[in-house]
mmCIF file of C-alpha atoms in Angstrom:
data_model
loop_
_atom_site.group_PDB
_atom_site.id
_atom_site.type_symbol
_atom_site.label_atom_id
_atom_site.label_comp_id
_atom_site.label_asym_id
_atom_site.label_seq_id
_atom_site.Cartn_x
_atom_site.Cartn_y
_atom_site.Cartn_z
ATOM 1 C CA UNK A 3 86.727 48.296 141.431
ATOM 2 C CA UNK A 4 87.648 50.945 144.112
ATOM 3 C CA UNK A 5 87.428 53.935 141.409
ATOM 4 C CA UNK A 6 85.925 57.111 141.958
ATOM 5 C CA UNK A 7 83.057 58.662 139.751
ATOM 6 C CA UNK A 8 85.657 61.761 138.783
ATOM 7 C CA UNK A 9 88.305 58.798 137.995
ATOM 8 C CA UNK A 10 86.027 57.583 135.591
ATOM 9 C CA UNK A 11 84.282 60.686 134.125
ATOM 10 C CA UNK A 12 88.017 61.226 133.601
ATOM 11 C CA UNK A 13 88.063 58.340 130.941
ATOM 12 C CA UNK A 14 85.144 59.245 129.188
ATOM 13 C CA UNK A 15 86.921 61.515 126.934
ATOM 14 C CA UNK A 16 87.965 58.259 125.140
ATOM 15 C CA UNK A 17 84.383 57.692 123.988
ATOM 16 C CA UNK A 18 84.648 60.676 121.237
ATOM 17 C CA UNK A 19 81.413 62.172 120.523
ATOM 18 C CA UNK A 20 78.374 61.496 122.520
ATOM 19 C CA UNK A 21 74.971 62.463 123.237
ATOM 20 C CA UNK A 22 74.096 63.210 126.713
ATOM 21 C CA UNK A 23 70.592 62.516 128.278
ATOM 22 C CA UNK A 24 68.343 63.452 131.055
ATOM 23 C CA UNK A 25 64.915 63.342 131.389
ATOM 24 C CA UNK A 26 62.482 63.995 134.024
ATOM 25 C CA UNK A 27 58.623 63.556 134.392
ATOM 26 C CA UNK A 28 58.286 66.527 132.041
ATOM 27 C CA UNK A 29 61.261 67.051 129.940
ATOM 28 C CA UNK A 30 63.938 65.077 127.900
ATOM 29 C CA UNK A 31 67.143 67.298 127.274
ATOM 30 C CA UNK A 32 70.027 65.823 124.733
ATOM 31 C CA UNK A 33 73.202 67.535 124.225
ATOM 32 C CA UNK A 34 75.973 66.087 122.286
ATOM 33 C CA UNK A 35 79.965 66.883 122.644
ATOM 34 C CA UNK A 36 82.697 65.308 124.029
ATOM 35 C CA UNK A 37 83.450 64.896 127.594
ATOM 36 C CA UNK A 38 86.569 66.628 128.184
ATOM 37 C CA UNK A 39 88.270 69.395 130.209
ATOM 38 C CA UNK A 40 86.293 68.821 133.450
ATOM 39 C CA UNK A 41 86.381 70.816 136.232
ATOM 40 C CA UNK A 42 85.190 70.487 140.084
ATOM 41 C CA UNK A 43 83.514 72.531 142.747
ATOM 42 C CA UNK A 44 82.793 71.475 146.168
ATOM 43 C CA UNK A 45 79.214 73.147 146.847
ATOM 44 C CA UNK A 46 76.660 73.199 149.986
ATOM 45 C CA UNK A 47 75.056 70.292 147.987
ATOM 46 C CA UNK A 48 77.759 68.140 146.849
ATOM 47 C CA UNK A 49 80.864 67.976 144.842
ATOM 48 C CA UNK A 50 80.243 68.520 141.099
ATOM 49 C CA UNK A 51 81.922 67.925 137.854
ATOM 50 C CA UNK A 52 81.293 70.686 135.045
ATOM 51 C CA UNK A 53 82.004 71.097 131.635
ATOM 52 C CA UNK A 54 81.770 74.330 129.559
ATOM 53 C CA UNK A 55 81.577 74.312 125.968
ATOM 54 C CA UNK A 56 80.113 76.622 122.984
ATOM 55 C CA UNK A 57 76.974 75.154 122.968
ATOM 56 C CA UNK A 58 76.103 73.289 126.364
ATOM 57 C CA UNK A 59 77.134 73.670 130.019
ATOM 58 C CA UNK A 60 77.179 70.488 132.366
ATOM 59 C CA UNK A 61 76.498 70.468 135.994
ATOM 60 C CA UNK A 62 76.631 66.519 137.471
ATOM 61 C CA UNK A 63 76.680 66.086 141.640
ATOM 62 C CA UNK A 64 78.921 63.118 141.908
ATOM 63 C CA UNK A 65 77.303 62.693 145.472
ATOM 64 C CA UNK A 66 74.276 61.551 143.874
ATOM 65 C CA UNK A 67 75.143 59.197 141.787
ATOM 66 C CA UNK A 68 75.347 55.455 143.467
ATOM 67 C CA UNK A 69 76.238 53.439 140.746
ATOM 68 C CA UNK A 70 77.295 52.948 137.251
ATOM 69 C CA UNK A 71 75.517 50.320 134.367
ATOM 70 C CA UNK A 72 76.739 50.243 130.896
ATOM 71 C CA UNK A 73 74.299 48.588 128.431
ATOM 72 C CA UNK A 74 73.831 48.022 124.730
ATOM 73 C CA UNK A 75 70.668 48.249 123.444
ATOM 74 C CA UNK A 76 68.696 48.406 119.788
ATOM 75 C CA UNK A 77 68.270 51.827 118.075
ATOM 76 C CA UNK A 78 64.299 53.079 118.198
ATOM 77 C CA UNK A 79 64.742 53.703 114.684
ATOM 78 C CA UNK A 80 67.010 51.925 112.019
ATOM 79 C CA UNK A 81 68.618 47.679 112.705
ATOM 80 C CA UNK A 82 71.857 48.934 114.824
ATOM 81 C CA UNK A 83 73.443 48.325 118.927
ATOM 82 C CA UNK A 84 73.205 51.319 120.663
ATOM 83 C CA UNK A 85 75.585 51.768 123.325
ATOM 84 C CA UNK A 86 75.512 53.367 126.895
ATOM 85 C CA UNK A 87 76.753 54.350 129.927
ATOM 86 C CA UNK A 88 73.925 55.196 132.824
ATOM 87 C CA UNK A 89 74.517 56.847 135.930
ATOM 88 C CA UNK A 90 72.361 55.615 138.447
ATOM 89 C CA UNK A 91 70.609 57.432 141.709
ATOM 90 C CA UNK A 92 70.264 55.588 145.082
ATOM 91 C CA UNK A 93 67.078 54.325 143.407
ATOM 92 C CA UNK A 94 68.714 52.998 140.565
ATOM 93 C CA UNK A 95 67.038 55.385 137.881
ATOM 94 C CA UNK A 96 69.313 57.114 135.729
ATOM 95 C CA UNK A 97 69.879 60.653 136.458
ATOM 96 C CA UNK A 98 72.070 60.898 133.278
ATOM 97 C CA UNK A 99 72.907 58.366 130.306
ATOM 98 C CA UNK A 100 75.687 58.922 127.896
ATOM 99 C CA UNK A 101 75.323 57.540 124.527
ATOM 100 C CA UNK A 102 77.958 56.661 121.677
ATOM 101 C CA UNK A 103 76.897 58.681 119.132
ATOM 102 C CA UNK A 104 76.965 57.855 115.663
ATOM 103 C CA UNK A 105 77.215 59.866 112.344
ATOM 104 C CA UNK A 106 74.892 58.012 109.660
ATOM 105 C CA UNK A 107 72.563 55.231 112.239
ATOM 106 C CA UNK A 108 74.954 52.583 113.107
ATOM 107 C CA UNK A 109 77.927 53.653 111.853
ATOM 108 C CA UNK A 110 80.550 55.369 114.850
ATOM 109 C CA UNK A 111 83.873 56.766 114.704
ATOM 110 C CA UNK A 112 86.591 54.437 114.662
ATOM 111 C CA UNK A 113 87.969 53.632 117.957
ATOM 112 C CA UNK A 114 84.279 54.421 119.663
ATOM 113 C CA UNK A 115 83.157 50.698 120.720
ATOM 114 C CA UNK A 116 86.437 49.756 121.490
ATOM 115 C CA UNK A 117 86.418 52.579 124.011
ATOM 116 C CA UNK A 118 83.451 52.095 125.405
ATOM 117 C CA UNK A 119 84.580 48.320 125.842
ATOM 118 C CA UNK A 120 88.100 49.342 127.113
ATOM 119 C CA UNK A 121 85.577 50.919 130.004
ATOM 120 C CA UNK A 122 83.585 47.939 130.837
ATOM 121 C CA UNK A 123 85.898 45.282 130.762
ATOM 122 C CA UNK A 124 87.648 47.896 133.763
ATOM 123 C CA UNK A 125 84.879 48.408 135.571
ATOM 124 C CA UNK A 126 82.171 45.822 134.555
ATOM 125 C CA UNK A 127 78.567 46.087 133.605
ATOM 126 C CA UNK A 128 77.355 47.248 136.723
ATOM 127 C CA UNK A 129 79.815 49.020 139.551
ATOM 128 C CA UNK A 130 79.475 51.822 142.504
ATOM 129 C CA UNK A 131 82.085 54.365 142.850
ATOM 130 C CA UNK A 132 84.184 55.188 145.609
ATOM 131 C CA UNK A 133 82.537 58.217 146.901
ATOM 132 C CA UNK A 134 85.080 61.495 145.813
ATOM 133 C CA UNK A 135 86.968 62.437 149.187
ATOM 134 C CA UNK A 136 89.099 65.849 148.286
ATOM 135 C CA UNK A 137 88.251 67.399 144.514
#
């Protein structure tokens, strides 16, 4: 898959509501919204997608991120698959995971797995982007 990260962020919109998660030794920060109406910046540190909305702003350097896993998973709390998307640093920790996220536990919007599967039967469980050339 010769794709780039911003190609695929590009998709994401598809996957309707989700939570968005990153975590550090000290913190954990979820937001959810949809990922839509991106916008780039080439900075002294690496080209960047953003996203503005009401409640949350969203600040990713594409140059950091190496690869790209989706994975299901069981819920922490309630009998339901969790689904995500993690994007991976060069040592293949996530530096942010993206989460279909579900009204009642278990129960998503129609049309949410079957994006998320659209996306990894197109790019497979586990890919690396094309790093972004021009923004």
């Amino acid at each position: 898959m010769s794709a780039t990260l911003k190609d695929f962020l590009e998709q994401c919109h598809s996957l309707g509501l989700v939570r968005l998660i990153v975590k550090n030794e000290a913190a954990v920060l979820e937001a959810r919204g949809t990922i839509e109406k991106l916008f780039y910046a080439e900075l002294p540190k690496g080209k960047y997608a953003n996203m503005h909305t009401d409640v949350f702003e969203f600040h990713l350097n594409m140059d950091k991120i190496e690869q790209v896993k989706f994975e299901t998973g069981e819920a922490k709390r309630g009998n339901f698959t969790t689904y995500a998307v993690r994007l991976l640093n060069a040592a293949a920790e996530p530096e942010l995971s993206i989460f279909l996220q579900w009204g009642k536990p278990g129960e998503y919007a129609p049309g949410q797995i079957d994006a998320w599967q659209a996306l990894y039967d197109q790019y497979g469980e586990m890919w690396q982007p094309t790093p972004v050339a021009q923004l």
